[in-house]
PDB file of C-alpha atoms in Angstrom:
ATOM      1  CA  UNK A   1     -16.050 -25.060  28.038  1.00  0.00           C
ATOM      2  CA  UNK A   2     -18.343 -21.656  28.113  1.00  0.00           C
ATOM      3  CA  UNK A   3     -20.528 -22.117  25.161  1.00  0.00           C
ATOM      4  CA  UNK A   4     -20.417 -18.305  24.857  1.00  0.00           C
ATOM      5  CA  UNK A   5     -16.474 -17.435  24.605  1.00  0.00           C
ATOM      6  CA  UNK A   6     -15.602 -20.361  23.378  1.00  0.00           C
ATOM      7  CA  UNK A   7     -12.650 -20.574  25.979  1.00  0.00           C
ATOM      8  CA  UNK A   8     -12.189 -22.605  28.917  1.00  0.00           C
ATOM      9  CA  UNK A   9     -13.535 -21.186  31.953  1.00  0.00           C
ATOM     10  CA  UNK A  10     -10.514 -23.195  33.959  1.00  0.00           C
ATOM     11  CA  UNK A  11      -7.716 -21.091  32.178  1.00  0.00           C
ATOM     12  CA  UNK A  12      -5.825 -19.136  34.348  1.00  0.00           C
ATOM     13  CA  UNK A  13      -4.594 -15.742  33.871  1.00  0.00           C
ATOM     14  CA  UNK A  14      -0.939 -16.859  32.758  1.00  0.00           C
ATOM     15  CA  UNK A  15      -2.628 -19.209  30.397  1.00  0.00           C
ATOM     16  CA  UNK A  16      -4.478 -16.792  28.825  1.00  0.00           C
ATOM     17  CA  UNK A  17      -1.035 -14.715  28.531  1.00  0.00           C
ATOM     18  CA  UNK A  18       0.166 -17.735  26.925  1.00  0.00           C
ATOM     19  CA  UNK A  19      -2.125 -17.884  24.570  1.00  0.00           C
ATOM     20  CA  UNK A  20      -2.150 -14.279  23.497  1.00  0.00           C
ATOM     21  CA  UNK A  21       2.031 -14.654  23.201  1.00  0.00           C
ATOM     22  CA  UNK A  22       0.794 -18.023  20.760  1.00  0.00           C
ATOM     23  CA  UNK A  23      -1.371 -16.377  18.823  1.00  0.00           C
ATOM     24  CA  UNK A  24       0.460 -13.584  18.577  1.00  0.00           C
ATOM     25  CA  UNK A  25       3.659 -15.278  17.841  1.00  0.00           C
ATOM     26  CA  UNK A  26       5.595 -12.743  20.145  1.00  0.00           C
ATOM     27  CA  UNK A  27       8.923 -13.997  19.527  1.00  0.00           C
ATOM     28  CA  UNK A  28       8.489 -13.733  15.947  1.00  0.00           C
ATOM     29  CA  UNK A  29       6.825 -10.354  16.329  1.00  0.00           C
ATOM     30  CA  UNK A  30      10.097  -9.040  18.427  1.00  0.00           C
ATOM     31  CA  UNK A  31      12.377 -10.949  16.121  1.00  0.00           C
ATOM     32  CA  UNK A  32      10.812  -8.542  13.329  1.00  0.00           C
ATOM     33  CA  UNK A  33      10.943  -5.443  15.472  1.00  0.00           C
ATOM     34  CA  UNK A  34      15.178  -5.823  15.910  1.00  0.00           C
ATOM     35  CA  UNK A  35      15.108  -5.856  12.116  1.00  0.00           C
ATOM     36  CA  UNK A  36      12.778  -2.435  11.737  1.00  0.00           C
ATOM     37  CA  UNK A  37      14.558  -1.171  14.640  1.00  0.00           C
ATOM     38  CA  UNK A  38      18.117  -2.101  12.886  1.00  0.00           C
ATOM     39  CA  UNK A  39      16.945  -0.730   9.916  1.00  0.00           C
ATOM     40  CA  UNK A  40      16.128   2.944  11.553  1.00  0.00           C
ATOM     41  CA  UNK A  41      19.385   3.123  13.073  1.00  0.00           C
ATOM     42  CA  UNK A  42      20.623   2.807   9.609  1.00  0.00           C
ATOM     43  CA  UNK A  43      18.407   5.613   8.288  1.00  0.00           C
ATOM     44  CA  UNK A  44      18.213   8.045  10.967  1.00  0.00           C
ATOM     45  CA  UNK A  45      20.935  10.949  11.478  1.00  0.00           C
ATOM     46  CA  UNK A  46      20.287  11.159  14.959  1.00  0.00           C
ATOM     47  CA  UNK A  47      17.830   8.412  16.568  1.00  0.00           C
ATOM     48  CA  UNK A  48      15.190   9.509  18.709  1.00  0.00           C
ATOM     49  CA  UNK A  49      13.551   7.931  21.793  1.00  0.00           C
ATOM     50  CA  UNK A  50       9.696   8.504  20.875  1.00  0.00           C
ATOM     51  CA  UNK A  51      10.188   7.381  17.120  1.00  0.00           C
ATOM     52  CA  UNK A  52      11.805   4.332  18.056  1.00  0.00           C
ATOM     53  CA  UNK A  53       9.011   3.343  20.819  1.00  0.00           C
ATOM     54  CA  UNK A  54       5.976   4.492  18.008  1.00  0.00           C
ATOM     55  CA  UNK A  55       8.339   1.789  15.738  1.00  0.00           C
ATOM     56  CA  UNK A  56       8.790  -0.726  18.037  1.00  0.00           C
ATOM     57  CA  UNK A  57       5.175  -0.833  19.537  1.00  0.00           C
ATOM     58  CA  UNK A  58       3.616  -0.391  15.864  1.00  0.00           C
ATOM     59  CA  UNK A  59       5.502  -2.829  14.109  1.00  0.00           C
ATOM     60  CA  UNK A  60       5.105  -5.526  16.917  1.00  0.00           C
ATOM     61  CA  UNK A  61       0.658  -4.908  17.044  1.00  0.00           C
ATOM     62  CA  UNK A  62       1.151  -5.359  12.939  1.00  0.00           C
ATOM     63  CA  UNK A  63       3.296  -8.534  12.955  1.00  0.00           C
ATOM     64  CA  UNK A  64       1.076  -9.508  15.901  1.00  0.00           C
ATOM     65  CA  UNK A  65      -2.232  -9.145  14.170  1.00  0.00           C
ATOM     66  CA  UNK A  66      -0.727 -10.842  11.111  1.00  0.00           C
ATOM     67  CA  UNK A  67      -0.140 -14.016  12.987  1.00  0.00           C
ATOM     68  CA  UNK A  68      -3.567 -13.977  14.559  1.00  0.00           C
ATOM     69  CA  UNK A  69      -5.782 -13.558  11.161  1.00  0.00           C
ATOM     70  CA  UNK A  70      -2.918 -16.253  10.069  1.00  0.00           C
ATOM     71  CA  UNK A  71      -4.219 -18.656  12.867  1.00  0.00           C
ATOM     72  CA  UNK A  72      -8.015 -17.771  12.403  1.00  0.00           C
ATOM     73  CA  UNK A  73      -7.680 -18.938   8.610  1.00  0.00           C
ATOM     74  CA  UNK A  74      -5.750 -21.903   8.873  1.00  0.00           C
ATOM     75  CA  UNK A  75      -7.365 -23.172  12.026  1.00  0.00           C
ATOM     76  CA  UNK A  76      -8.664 -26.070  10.535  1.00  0.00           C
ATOM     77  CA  UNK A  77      -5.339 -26.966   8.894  1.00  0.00           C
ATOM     78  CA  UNK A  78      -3.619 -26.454  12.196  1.00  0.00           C
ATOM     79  CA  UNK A  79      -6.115 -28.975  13.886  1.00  0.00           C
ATOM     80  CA  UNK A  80      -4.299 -31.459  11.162  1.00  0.00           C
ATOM     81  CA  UNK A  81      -0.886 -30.707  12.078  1.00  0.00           C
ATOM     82  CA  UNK A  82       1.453 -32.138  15.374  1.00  0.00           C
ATOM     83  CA  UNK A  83       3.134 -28.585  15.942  1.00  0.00           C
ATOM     84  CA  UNK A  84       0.230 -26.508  15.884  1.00  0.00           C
ATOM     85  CA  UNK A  85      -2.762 -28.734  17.005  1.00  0.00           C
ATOM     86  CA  UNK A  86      -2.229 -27.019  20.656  1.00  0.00           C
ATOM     87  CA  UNK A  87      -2.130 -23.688  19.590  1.00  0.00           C
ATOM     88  CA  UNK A  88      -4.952 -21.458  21.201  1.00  0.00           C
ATOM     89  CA  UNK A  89      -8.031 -21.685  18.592  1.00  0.00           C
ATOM     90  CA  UNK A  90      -7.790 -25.295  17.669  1.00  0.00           C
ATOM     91  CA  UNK A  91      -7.067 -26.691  21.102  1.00  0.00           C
ATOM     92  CA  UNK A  92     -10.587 -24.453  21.995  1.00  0.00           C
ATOM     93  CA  UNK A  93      -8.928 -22.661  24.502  1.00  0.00           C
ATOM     94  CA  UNK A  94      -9.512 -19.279  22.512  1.00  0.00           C
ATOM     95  CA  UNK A  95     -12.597 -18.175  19.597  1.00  0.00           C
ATOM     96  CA  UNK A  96     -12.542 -17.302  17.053  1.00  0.00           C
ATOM     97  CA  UNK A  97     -14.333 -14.215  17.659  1.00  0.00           C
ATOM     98  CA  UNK A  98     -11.266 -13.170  20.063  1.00  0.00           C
ATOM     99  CA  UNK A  99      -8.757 -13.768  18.006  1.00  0.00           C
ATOM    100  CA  UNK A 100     -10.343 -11.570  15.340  1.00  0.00           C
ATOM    101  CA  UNK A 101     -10.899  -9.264  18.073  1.00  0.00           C
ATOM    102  CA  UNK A 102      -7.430  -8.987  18.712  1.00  0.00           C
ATOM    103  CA  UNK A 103      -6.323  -8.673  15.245  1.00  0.00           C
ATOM    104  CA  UNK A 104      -8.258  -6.310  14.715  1.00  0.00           C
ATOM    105  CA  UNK A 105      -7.319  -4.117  17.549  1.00  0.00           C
ATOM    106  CA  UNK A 106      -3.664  -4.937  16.704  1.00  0.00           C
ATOM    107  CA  UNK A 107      -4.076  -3.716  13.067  1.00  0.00           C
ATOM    108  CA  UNK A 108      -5.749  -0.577  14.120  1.00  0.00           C
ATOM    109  CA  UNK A 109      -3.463   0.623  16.684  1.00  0.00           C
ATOM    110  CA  UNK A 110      -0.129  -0.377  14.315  1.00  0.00           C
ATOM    111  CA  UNK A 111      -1.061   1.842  11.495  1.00  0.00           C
ATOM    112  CA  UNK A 112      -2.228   4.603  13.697  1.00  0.00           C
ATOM    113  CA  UNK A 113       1.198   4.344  15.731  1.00  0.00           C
ATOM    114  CA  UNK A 114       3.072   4.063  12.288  1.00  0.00           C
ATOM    115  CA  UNK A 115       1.136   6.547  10.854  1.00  0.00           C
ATOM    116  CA  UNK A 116       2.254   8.891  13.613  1.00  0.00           C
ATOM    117  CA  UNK A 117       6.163   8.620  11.893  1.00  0.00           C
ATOM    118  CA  UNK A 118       4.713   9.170   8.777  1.00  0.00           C
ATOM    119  CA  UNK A 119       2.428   7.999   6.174  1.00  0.00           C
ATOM    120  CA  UNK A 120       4.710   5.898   3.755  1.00  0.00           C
ATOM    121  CA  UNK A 121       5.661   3.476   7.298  1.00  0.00           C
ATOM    122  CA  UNK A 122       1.799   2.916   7.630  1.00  0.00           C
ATOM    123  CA  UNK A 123       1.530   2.384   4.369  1.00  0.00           C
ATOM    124  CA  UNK A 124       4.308  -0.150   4.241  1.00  0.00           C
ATOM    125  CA  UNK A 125       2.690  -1.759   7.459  1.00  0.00           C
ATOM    126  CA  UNK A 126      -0.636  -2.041   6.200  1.00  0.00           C
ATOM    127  CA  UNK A 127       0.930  -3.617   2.898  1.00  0.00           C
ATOM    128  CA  UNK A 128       2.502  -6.090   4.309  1.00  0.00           C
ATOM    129  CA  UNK A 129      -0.150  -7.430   6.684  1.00  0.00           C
ATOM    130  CA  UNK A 130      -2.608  -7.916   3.376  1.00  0.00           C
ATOM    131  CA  UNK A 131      -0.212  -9.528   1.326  1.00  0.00           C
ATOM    132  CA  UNK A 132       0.964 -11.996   4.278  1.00  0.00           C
ATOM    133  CA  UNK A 133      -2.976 -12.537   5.017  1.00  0.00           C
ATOM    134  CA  UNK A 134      -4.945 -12.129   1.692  1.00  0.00           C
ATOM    135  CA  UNK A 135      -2.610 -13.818  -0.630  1.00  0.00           C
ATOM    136  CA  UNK A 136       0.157 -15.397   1.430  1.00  0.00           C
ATOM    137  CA  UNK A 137      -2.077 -17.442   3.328  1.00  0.00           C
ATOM    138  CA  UNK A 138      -4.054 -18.812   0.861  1.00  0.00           C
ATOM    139  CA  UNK A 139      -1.907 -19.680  -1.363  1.00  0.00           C
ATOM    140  CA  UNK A 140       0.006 -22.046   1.370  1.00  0.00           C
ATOM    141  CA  UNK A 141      -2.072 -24.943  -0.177  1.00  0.00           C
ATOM    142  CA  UNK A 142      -2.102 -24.224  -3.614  1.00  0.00           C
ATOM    143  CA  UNK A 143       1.598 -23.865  -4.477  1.00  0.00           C
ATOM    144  CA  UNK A 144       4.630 -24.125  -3.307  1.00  0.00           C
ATOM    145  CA  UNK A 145       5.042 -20.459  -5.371  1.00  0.00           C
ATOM    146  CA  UNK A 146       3.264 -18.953  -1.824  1.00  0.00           C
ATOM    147  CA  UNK A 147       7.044 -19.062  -0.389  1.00  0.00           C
ATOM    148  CA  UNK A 148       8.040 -16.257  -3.183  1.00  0.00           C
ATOM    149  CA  UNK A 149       4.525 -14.524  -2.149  1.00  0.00           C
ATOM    150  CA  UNK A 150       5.370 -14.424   1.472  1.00  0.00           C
ATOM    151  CA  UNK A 151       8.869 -13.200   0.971  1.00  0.00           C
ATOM    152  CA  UNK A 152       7.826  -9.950  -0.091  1.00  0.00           C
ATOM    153  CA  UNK A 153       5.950  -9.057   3.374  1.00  0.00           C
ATOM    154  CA  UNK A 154       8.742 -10.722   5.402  1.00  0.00           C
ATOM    155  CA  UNK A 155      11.142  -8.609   3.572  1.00  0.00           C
ATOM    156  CA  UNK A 156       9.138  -5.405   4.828  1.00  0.00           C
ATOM    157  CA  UNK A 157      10.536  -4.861   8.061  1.00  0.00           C
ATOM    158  CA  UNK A 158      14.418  -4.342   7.177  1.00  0.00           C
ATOM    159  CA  UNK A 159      13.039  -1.676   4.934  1.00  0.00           C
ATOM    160  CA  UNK A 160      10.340  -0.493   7.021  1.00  0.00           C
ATOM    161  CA  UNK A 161      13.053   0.776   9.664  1.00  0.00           C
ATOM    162  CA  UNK A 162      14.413   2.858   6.910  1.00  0.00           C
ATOM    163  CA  UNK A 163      11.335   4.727   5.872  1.00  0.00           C
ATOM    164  CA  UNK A 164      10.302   5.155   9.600  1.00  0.00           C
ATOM    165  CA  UNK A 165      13.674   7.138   9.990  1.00  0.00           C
ATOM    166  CA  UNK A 166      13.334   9.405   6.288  1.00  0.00           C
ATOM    167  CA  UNK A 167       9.820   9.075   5.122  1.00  0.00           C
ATOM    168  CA  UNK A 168      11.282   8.054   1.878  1.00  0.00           C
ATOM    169  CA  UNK A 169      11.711   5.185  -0.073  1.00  0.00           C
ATOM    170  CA  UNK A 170      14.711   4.649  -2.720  1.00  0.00           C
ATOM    171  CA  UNK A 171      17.549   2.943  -2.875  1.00  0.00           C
ATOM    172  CA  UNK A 172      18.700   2.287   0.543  1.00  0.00           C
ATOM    173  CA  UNK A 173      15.619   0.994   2.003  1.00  0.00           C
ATOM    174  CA  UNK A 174      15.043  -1.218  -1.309  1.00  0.00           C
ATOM    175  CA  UNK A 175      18.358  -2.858  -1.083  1.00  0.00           C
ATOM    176  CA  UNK A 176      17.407  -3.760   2.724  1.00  0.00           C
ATOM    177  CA  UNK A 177      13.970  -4.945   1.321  1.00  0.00           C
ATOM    178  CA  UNK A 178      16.053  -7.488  -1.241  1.00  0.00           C
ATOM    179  CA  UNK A 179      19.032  -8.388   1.549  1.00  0.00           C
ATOM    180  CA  UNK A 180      16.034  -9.876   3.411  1.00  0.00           C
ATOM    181  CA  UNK A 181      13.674 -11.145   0.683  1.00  0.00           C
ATOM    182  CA  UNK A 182      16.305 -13.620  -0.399  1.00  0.00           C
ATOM    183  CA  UNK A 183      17.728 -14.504   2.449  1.00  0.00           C
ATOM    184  CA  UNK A 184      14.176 -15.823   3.465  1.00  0.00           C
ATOM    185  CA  UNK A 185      14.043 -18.286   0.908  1.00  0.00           C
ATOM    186  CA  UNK A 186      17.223 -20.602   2.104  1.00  0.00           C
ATOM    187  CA  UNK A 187      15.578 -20.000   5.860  1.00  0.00           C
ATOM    188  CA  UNK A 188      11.830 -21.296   4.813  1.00  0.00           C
ATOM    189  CA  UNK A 189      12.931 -24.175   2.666  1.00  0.00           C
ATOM    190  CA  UNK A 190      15.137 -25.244   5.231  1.00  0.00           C
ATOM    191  CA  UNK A 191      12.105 -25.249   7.844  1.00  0.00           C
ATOM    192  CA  UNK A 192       9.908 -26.526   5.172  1.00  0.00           C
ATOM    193  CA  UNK A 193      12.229 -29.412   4.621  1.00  0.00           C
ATOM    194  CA  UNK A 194      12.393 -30.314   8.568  1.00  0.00           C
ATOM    195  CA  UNK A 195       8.354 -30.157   8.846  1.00  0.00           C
ATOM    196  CA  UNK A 196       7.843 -31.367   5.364  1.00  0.00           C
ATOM    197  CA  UNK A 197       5.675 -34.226   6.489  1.00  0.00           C
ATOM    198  CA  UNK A 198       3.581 -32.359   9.212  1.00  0.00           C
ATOM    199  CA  UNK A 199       2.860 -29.424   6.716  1.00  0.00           C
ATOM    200  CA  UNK A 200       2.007 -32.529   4.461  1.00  0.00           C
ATOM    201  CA  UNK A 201      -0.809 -33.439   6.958  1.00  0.00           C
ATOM    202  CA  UNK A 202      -2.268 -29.908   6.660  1.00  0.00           C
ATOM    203  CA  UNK A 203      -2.095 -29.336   2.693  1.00  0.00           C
ATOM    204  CA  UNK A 204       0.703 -27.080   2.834  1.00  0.00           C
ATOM    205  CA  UNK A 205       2.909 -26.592  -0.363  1.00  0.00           C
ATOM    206  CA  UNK A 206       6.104 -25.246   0.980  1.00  0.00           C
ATOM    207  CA  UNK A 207       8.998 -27.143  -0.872  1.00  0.00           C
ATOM    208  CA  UNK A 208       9.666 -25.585  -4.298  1.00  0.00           C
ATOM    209  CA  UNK A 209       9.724 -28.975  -6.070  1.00  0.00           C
ATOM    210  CA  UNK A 210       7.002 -30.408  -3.328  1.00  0.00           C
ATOM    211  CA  UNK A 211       9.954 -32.779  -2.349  1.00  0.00           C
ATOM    212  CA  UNK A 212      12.849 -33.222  -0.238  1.00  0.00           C
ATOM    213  CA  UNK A 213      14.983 -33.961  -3.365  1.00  0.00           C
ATOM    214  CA  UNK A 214      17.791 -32.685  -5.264  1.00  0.00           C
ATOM    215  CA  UNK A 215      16.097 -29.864  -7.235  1.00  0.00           C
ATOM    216  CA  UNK A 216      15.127 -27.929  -3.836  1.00  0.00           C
ATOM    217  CA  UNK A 217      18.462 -28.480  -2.106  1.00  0.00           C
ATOM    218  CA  UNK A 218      19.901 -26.779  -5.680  1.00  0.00           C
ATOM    219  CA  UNK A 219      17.316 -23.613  -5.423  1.00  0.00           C
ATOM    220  CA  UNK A 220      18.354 -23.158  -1.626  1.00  0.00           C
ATOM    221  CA  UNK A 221      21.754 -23.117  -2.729  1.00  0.00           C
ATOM    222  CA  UNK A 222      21.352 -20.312  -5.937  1.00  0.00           C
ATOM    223  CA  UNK A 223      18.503 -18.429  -3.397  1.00  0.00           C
ATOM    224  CA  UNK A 224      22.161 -18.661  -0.997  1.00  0.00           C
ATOM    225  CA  UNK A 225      24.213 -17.188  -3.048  1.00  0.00           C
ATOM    226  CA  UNK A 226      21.997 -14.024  -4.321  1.00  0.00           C
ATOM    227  CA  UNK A 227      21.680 -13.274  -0.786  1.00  0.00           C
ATOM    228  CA  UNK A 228      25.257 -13.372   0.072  1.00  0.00           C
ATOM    229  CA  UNK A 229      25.888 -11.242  -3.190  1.00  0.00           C
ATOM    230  CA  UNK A 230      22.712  -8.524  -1.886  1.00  0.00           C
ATOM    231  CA  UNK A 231      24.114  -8.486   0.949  1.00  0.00           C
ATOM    232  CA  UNK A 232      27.770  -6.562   0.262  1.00  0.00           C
ATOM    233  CA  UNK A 233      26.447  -4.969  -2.393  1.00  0.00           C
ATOM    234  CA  UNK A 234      26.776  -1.551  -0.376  1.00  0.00           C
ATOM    235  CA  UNK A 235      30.399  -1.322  -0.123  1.00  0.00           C
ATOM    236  CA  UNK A 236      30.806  -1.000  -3.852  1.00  0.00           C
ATOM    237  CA  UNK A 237      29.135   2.578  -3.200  1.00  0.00           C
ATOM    238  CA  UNK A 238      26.082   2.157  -5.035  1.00  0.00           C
ATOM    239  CA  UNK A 239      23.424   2.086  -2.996  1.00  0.00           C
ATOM    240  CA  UNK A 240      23.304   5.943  -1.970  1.00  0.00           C
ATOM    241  CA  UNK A 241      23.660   6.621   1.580  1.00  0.00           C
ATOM    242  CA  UNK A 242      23.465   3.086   2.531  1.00  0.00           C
ATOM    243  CA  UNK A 243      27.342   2.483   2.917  1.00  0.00           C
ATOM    244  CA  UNK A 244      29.715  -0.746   4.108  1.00  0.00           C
ATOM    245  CA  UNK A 245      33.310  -0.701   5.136  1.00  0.00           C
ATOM    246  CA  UNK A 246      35.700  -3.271   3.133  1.00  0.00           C
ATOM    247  CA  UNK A 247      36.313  -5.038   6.754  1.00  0.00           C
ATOM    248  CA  UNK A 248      32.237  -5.172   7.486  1.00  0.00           C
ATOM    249  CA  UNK A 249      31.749  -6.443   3.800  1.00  0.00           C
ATOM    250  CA  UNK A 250      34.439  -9.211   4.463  1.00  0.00           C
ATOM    251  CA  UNK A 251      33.067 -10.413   7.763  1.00  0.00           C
ATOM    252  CA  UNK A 252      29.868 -10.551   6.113  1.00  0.00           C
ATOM    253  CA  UNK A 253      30.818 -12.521   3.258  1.00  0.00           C
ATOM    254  CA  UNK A 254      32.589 -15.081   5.709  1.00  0.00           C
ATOM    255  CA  UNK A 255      29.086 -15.159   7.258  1.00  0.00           C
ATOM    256  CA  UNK A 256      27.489 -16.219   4.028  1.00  0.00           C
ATOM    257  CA  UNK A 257      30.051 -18.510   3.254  1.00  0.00           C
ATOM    258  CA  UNK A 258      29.036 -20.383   6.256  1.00  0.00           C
ATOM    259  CA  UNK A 259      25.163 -20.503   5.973  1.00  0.00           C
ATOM    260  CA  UNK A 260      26.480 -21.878   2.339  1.00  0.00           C
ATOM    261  CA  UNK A 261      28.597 -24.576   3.837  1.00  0.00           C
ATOM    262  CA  UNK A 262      25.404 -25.709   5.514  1.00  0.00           C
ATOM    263  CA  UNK A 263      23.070 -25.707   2.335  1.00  0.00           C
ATOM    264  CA  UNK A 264      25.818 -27.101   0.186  1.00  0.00           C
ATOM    265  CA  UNK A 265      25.588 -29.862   3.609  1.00  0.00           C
ATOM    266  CA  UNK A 266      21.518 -30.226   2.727  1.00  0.00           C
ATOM    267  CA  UNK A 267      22.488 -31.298  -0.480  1.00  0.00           C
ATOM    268  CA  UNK A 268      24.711 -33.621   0.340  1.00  0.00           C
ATOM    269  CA  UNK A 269      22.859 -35.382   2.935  1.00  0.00           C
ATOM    270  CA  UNK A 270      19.290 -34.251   2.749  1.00  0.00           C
ATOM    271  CA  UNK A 271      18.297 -35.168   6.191  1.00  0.00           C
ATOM    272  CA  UNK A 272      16.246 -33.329   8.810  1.00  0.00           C
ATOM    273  CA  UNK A 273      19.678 -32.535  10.738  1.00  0.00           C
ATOM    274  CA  UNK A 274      20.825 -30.825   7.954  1.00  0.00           C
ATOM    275  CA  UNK A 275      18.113 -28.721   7.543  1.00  0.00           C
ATOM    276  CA  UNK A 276      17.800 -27.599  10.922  1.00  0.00           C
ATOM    277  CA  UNK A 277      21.346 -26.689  10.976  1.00  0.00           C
ATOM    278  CA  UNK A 278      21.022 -24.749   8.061  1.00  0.00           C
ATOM    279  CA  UNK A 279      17.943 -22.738   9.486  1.00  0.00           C
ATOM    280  CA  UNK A 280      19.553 -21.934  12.612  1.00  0.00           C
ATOM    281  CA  UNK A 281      22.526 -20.708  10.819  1.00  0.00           C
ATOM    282  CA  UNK A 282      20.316 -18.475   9.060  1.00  0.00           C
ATOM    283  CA  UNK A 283      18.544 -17.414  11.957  1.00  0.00           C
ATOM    284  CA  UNK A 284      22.233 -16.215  13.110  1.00  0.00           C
ATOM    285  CA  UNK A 285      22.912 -14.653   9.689  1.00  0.00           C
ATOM    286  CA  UNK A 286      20.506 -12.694   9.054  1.00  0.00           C
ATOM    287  CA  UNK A 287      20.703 -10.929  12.853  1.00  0.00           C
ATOM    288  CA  UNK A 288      24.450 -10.744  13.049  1.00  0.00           C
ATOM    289  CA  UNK A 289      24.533  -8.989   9.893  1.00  0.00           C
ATOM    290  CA  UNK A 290      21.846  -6.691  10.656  1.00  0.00           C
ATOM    291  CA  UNK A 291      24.108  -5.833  13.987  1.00  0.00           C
ATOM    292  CA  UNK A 292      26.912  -5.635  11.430  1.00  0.00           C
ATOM    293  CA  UNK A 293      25.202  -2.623   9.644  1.00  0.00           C
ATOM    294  CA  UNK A 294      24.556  -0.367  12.302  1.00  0.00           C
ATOM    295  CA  UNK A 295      27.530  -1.089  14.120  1.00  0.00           C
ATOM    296  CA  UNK A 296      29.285  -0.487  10.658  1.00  0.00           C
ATOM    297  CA  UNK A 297      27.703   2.669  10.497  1.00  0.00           C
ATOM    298  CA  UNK A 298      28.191   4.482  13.795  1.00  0.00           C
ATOM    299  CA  UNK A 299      31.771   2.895  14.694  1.00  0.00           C
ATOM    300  CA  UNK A 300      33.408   2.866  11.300  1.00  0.00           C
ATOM    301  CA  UNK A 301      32.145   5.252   8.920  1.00  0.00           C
TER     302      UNK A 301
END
């Protein structure tokens, strides 16, 4: 181990790509970039090349960052825990002082590239990266209330799309904010309920009721339902400019009747297997319905 980086000197260089994609969380990052990227389609009249590139590569270095202050506070906890003991800072094969390197870096360049589409995106970008990592991330271990804290900068990227597109914020890009905001709370609790004893190990409070018991199968069922509700609220023609045909609305709804199935499934059984089917199903949801939309949009309407 080089006493100076901190990393070890027999990494290769694919290993060291590995460990920037880990600490990075890239698949996260470019699972949040097709929901920005959705979200512009929706708000742009005509989409253009450089303003989805400027989105794309901003949003990605501000999720990206995100995940690596994440990793740089919890490192300790993450020692603790069976799924994240390897990751890059706790295994040693990264410092600390890289990681906040790269964070930092990340942060800069995403607002700058944001701030290039206009100030409201960077603002929104900048937002959300402090709430996930100033109060988010703290709270992890002092209540399970941190899930409600976090939805609000996971809901950011729908939303963010929008804004990138119009430089305003109203009533389209809100209702994308809330489609995602609830539908994040079914998708968490179902991942908090499969890990529930590893997060355990590290302190984490991420069941609403702190158990795998009745009362949080019953929230992930209401949490369910608002966000099948949010979610065809546009085809009753009041959300402004942010429209849905009666067959994109129904196909939707079917959608949410399934992820339902599965949580109503989680109460019934409340077993790992349940969960896990329930937050892949979400996983689905929540991308087939942002495919819906802009589909929806340029096809039908």
């Amino acid at each position: 181990m080089d006493q100076v980086t901190g990393m070890a000197t027999s990494g290769t260089g694919h290993s060291r790509l590995a460990d920037f994609r880990e600490i990075t969380k890239v698949r996260l990052a470019l699972s949040v970039v097709f929901s920005a990227i959705a979200g512009y389609f929706l708000g742009a009249d005509s989409p253009e090349i450089g303003a989805l590139a400027l989105l794309s590569v901003g949003g990605f270095c501000m999720v990206g960052a995100s995940n690596a202050y994440n990793q740089i506070i919890e490192r300790h906890l993450d020692a603790k825990m069976h799924r994240t003991k390897n990751r890059p800072i706790p295994s040693g094969r990264m410092s600390v002082a890289l990681a906040l390197t790269i964070a930092i870096v990340m942060t800069l360049v995403g607002v700058f590239l944001l701030f290039l589409l206009n100030p409201k995106t960077a603002f929104f970008g900048a937002l959300s990266i402090f709430l996930y990592v100033c109060v988010y991330t703290p709270l992890k271990t002092v209540t399970p209330l941190s899930v409600f804290v976090g939805a609000f900068p996971g809901a950011i990227p729908f939303m963010l799309g929008w804004v990138a597109a119009t430089g305003e914020f109203g009533i389209e890009p809100g209702t994308l904010f809330m489609i995602q905001f609830f539908w994040q709370f079914p998708h968490f609790w179902a991942l908090g309920w499969m890990l529930h004893e590893d997060y355990k190990r590290g302190g984490f409070k991420m069941l609403p009721t702190g158990k795998r018991d009745t009362g949080t199968a019953v929230q992930i069922i209401m949490y369910t339902l608002w966000m099948l509700v949010i979610s065809i609220i546009p085809v009753f023609g009041i959300t402004g400019s942010l429209v849905l045909s009666v067959p994109a609305a129904v196909l939707i709804f079917l959608m949410g009747l399934v992820m339902l199935w599965f949580a109503l499934r989680l109460y019934e059984r409340r077993d790992r297997k349940s969960a896990r089917s329930l937050m892949l199903s979400s996983v689905t949801y929540i991308s087939l319905i942002q495919i819906i939309y802009v589909l929806d949009k340029f096809i039908m309407q």
